[in-house]
């Protein structure tokens, strides 16, 4: 998905959970003064090479991988890297201490609208499509 923001910034987003080799989600920022690559899944904090499938028979390596043989990307703490504990803590703090919420349903609506606009754009052979925001 390719998104152009009102201020001229551009984002290209890739995400898939049905790609050969398992989930592949990453975020890449290429700005005019820096570049950032965030490998969400597979997370590249740890690499493992296993020459024989049997060696890792009883070991969880990573979600949705077809084999444990060869190179793999086991996550040292998969839940932490995908943000689950942070989400739960933010919710807890908002409920228990009245901390301000980090996001609300408008972000969810804007996200769904952005993804929907990408599908509409694809249907129109890649034509630019305005995104309705809430």
PDB file of N, CA and C in Angstrom, residues 71-122:
ATOM      1  N   UNK A  71      17.747 -21.442   7.899  1.00  0.00           N
ATOM      2  CA  UNK A  71      17.744 -20.193   8.662  1.00  0.00           C
ATOM      3  C   UNK A  71      16.339 -19.873   9.132  1.00  0.00           C
ATOM      4  N   UNK A  72      16.222 -19.402  10.365  1.00  0.00           N
ATOM      5  CA  UNK A  72      14.938 -18.959  10.900  1.00  0.00           C
ATOM      6  C   UNK A  72      15.159 -17.737  11.789  1.00  0.00           C
ATOM      7  N   UNK A  73      14.069 -17.092  12.137  1.00  0.00           N
ATOM      8  CA  UNK A  73      14.104 -15.863  12.929  1.00  0.00           C
ATOM      9  C   UNK A  73      13.296 -16.031  14.212  1.00  0.00           C
ATOM     10  N   UNK A  74      13.769 -16.843  15.149  1.00  0.00           N
ATOM     11  CA  UNK A  74      13.034 -16.957  16.406  1.00  0.00           C
ATOM     12  C   UNK A  74      13.085 -15.630  17.158  1.00  0.00           C
ATOM     13  N   UNK A  75      11.974 -15.261  17.741  1.00  0.00           N
ATOM     14  CA  UNK A  75      11.934 -14.007  18.488  1.00  0.00           C
ATOM     15  C   UNK A  75      12.243 -14.287  19.951  1.00  0.00           C
ATOM     16  N   UNK A  76      13.219 -13.591  20.527  1.00  0.00           N
ATOM     17  CA  UNK A  76      13.539 -13.815  21.940  1.00  0.00           C
ATOM     18  C   UNK A  76      12.341 -13.587  22.861  1.00  0.00           C
ATOM     19  N   UNK A  77      11.451 -12.681  22.493  1.00  0.00           N
ATOM     20  CA  UNK A  77      10.233 -12.423  23.258  1.00  0.00           C
ATOM     21  C   UNK A  77       9.181 -11.923  22.273  1.00  0.00           C
ATOM     22  N   UNK A  78       8.538 -12.862  21.600  1.00  0.00           N
ATOM     23  CA  UNK A  78       7.624 -12.539  20.507  1.00  0.00           C
ATOM     24  C   UNK A  78       6.502 -11.595  20.936  1.00  0.00           C
ATOM     25  N   UNK A  79       5.909 -11.845  22.091  1.00  0.00           N
ATOM     26  CA  UNK A  79       4.824 -10.974  22.552  1.00  0.00           C
ATOM     27  C   UNK A  79       5.306  -9.539  22.746  1.00  0.00           C
ATOM     28  N   UNK A  80       6.478  -9.368  23.374  1.00  0.00           N
ATOM     29  CA  UNK A  80       7.002  -8.023  23.612  1.00  0.00           C
ATOM     30  C   UNK A  80       7.283  -7.313  22.294  1.00  0.00           C
ATOM     31  N   UNK A  81       7.928  -8.014  21.352  1.00  0.00           N
ATOM     32  CA  UNK A  81       8.274  -7.389  20.079  1.00  0.00           C
ATOM     33  C   UNK A  81       7.040  -6.992  19.276  1.00  0.00           C
ATOM     34  N   UNK A  82       5.939  -7.716  19.436  1.00  0.00           N
ATOM     35  CA  UNK A  82       4.718  -7.344  18.723  1.00  0.00           C
ATOM     36  C   UNK A  82       3.846  -6.382  19.523  1.00  0.00           C
ATOM     37  N   UNK A  83       4.259  -6.056  20.743  1.00  0.00           N
ATOM     38  CA  UNK A  83       3.617  -4.980  21.492  1.00  0.00           C
ATOM     39  C   UNK A  83       2.468  -5.367  22.395  1.00  0.00           C
ATOM     40  N   UNK A  84       2.213  -6.651  22.572  1.00  0.00           N
ATOM     41  CA  UNK A  84       1.055  -7.051  23.376  1.00  0.00           C
ATOM     42  C   UNK A  84       1.127  -6.581  24.826  1.00  0.00           C
ATOM     43  N   UNK A  85       2.246  -6.777  25.544  1.00  0.00           N
ATOM     44  CA  UNK A  85       2.271  -6.303  26.938  1.00  0.00           C
ATOM     45  C   UNK A  85       2.124  -4.786  27.040  1.00  0.00           C
ATOM     46  N   UNK A  86       2.683  -4.065  26.074  1.00  0.00           N
ATOM     47  CA  UNK A  86       2.591  -2.609  26.094  1.00  0.00           C
ATOM     48  C   UNK A  86       1.140  -2.160  25.901  1.00  0.00           C
ATOM     49  N   UNK A  87       0.410  -2.846  25.012  1.00  0.00           N
ATOM     50  CA  UNK A  87      -0.999  -2.519  24.810  1.00  0.00           C
ATOM     51  C   UNK A  87      -1.801  -2.761  26.086  1.00  0.00           C
ATOM     52  N   UNK A  88      -1.554  -3.900  26.716  1.00  0.00           N
ATOM     53  CA  UNK A  88      -2.285  -4.240  27.944  1.00  0.00           C
ATOM     54  C   UNK A  88      -1.971  -3.238  29.048  1.00  0.00           C
ATOM     55  N   UNK A  89      -0.697  -2.870  29.185  1.00  0.00           N
ATOM     56  CA  UNK A  89      -0.330  -1.901  30.221  1.00  0.00           C
ATOM     57  C   UNK A  89      -0.972  -0.543  29.960  1.00  0.00           C
ATOM     58  N   UNK A  90      -1.001  -0.103  28.709  1.00  0.00           N
ATOM     59  CA  UNK A  90      -1.620   1.186  28.389  1.00  0.00           C
ATOM     60  C   UNK A  90      -3.110   1.163  28.733  1.00  0.00           C
ATOM     61  N   UNK A  91      -3.780   0.054  28.416  1.00  0.00           N
ATOM     62  CA  UNK A  91      -5.196  -0.073  28.755  1.00  0.00           C
ATOM     63  C   UNK A  91      -5.395  -0.048  30.268  1.00  0.00           C
ATOM     64  N   UNK A  92      -4.567  -0.821  30.974  1.00  0.00           N
ATOM     65  CA  UNK A  92      -4.657  -0.894  32.433  1.00  0.00           C
ATOM     66  C   UNK A  92      -4.451   0.486  33.057  1.00  0.00           C
ATOM     67  N   UNK A  93      -3.439   1.219  32.599  1.00  0.00           N
ATOM     68  CA  UNK A  93      -3.145   2.539  33.166  1.00  0.00           C
ATOM     69  C   UNK A  93      -4.287   3.525  32.899  1.00  0.00           C
ATOM     70  N   UNK A  94      -4.886   3.415  31.725  1.00  0.00           N
ATOM     71  CA  UNK A  94      -6.017   4.295  31.425  1.00  0.00           C
ATOM     72  C   UNK A  94      -7.196   3.978  32.345  1.00  0.00           C
ATOM     73  N   UNK A  95      -7.441   2.685  32.564  1.00  0.00           N
ATOM     74  CA  UNK A  95      -8.572   2.288  33.409  1.00  0.00           C
ATOM     75  C   UNK A  95      -8.302   2.542  34.889  1.00  0.00           C
ATOM     76  N   UNK A  96      -7.115   2.200  35.356  1.00  0.00           N
ATOM     77  CA  UNK A  96      -6.816   2.271  36.790  1.00  0.00           C
ATOM     78  C   UNK A  96      -6.425   3.661  37.258  1.00  0.00           C
ATOM     79  N   UNK A  97      -5.702   4.399  36.431  1.00  0.00           N
ATOM     80  CA  UNK A  97      -5.147   5.684  36.864  1.00  0.00           C
ATOM     81  C   UNK A  97      -5.652   6.878  36.060  1.00  0.00           C
ATOM     82  N   UNK A  98      -6.585   6.633  35.174  1.00  0.00           N
ATOM     83  CA  UNK A  98      -7.121   7.681  34.292  1.00  0.00           C
ATOM     84  C   UNK A  98      -6.043   8.315  33.424  1.00  0.00           C
ATOM     85  N   UNK A  99      -4.987   7.548  33.118  1.00  0.00           N
ATOM     86  CA  UNK A  99      -3.987   8.046  32.164  1.00  0.00           C
ATOM     87  C   UNK A  99      -4.680   8.279  30.826  1.00  0.00           C
ATOM     88  N   UNK A 100      -4.234   9.256  30.060  1.00  0.00           N
ATOM     89  CA  UNK A 100      -4.854   9.471  28.752  1.00  0.00           C
ATOM     90  C   UNK A 100      -4.617   8.261  27.843  1.00  0.00           C
ATOM     91  N   UNK A 101      -5.632   7.918  27.063  1.00  0.00           N
ATOM     92  CA  UNK A 101      -5.480   6.793  26.140  1.00  0.00           C
ATOM     93  C   UNK A 101      -4.517   7.186  25.024  1.00  0.00           C
ATOM     94  N   UNK A 102      -3.748   6.214  24.560  1.00  0.00           N
ATOM     95  CA  UNK A 102      -2.766   6.489  23.508  1.00  0.00           C
ATOM     96  C   UNK A 102      -3.436   6.629  22.145  1.00  0.00           C
ATOM     97  N   UNK A 103      -4.495   5.869  21.926  1.00  0.00           N
ATOM     98  CA  UNK A 103      -5.249   5.942  20.672  1.00  0.00           C
ATOM     99  C   UNK A 103      -6.717   5.736  21.004  1.00  0.00           C
ATOM    100  N   UNK A 104      -7.555   6.020  20.027  1.00  0.00           N
ATOM    101  CA  UNK A 104      -8.978   5.801  20.242  1.00  0.00           C
ATOM    102  C   UNK A 104      -9.584   5.206  18.980  1.00  0.00           C
ATOM    103  N   UNK A 105     -10.891   5.106  18.951  1.00  0.00           N
ATOM    104  CA  UNK A 105     -11.562   4.463  17.821  1.00  0.00           C
ATOM    105  C   UNK A 105     -11.390   5.239  16.521  1.00  0.00           C
ATOM    106  N   UNK A 106     -11.045   6.521  16.608  1.00  0.00           N
ATOM    107  CA  UNK A 106     -10.806   7.276  15.369  1.00  0.00           C
ATOM    108  C   UNK A 106      -9.586   6.742  14.634  1.00  0.00           C
ATOM    109  N   UNK A 107      -8.545   6.362  15.369  1.00  0.00           N
ATOM    110  CA  UNK A 107      -7.373   5.767  14.722  1.00  0.00           C
ATOM    111  C   UNK A 107      -7.759   4.456  14.037  1.00  0.00           C
ATOM    112  N   UNK A 108      -8.576   3.644  14.714  1.00  0.00           N
ATOM    113  CA  UNK A 108      -9.037   2.393  14.111  1.00  0.00           C
ATOM    114  C   UNK A 108      -9.833   2.674  12.841  1.00  0.00           C
ATOM    115  N   UNK A 109     -10.730   3.651  12.894  1.00  0.00           N
ATOM    116  CA  UNK A 109     -11.538   3.999  11.723  1.00  0.00           C
ATOM    117  C   UNK A 109     -10.658   4.517  10.589  1.00  0.00           C
ATOM    118  N   UNK A 110      -9.684   5.358  10.916  1.00  0.00           N
ATOM    119  CA  UNK A 110      -8.773   5.871   9.885  1.00  0.00           C
ATOM    120  C   UNK A 110      -7.941   4.748   9.275  1.00  0.00           C
ATOM    121  N   UNK A 111      -7.530   3.790  10.092  1.00  0.00           N
ATOM    122  CA  UNK A 111      -6.751   2.656   9.592  1.00  0.00           C
ATOM    123  C   UNK A 111      -7.580   1.822   8.628  1.00  0.00           C
ATOM    124  N   UNK A 112      -8.807   1.498   9.016  1.00  0.00           N
ATOM    125  CA  UNK A 112      -9.691   0.719   8.147  1.00  0.00           C
ATOM    126  C   UNK A 112      -9.974   1.476   6.862  1.00  0.00           C
ATOM    127  N   UNK A 113     -10.204   2.774   6.957  1.00  0.00           N
ATOM    128  CA  UNK A 113     -10.460   3.594   5.776  1.00  0.00           C
ATOM    129  C   UNK A 113      -9.251   3.614   4.841  1.00  0.00           C
ATOM    130  N   UNK A 114      -8.056   3.679   5.411  1.00  0.00           N
ATOM    131  CA  UNK A 114      -6.830   3.674   4.607  1.00  0.00           C
ATOM    132  C   UNK A 114      -6.677   2.349   3.870  1.00  0.00           C
ATOM    133  N   UNK A 115      -6.889   1.247   4.568  1.00  0.00           N
ATOM    134  CA  UNK A 115      -6.779  -0.072   3.935  1.00  0.00           C
ATOM    135  C   UNK A 115      -7.849  -0.237   2.860  1.00  0.00           C
ATOM    136  N   UNK A 116      -9.068   0.195   3.150  1.00  0.00           N
ATOM    137  CA  UNK A 116     -10.140   0.121   2.159  1.00  0.00           C
ATOM    138  C   UNK A 116      -9.784   0.933   0.912  1.00  0.00           C
ATOM    139  N   UNK A 117      -9.234   2.124   1.111  1.00  0.00           N
ATOM    140  CA  UNK A 117      -8.835   2.965  -0.024  1.00  0.00           C
ATOM    141  C   UNK A 117      -7.766   2.280  -0.870  1.00  0.00           C
ATOM    142  N   UNK A 118      -6.882   1.517  -0.228  1.00  0.00           N
ATOM    143  CA  UNK A 118      -5.862   0.776  -0.985  1.00  0.00           C
ATOM    144  C   UNK A 118      -6.517  -0.268  -1.882  1.00  0.00           C
ATOM    145  N   UNK A 119      -7.534  -0.957  -1.379  1.00  0.00           N
ATOM    146  CA  UNK A 119      -8.249  -1.930  -2.204  1.00  0.00           C
ATOM    147  C   UNK A 119      -8.968  -1.241  -3.365  1.00  0.00           C
ATOM    148  N   UNK A 120      -9.593  -0.096  -3.102  1.00  0.00           N
ATOM    149  CA  UNK A 120     -10.267   0.659  -4.164  1.00  0.00           C
ATOM    150  C   UNK A 120      -9.243   1.093  -5.210  1.00  0.00           C
ATOM    151  N   UNK A 121      -8.080   1.568  -4.764  1.00  0.00           N
ATOM    152  CA  UNK A 121      -7.018   1.972  -5.678  1.00  0.00           C
ATOM    153  C   UNK A 121      -6.566   0.795  -6.544  1.00  0.00           C
ATOM    154  N   UNK A 122      -6.400  -0.366  -5.936  1.00  0.00           N
ATOM    155  CA  UNK A 122      -5.986  -1.551  -6.695  1.00  0.00           C
ATOM    156  C   UNK A 122      -7.029  -1.913  -7.741  1.00  0.00           C
TER     157      UNK A 122
END
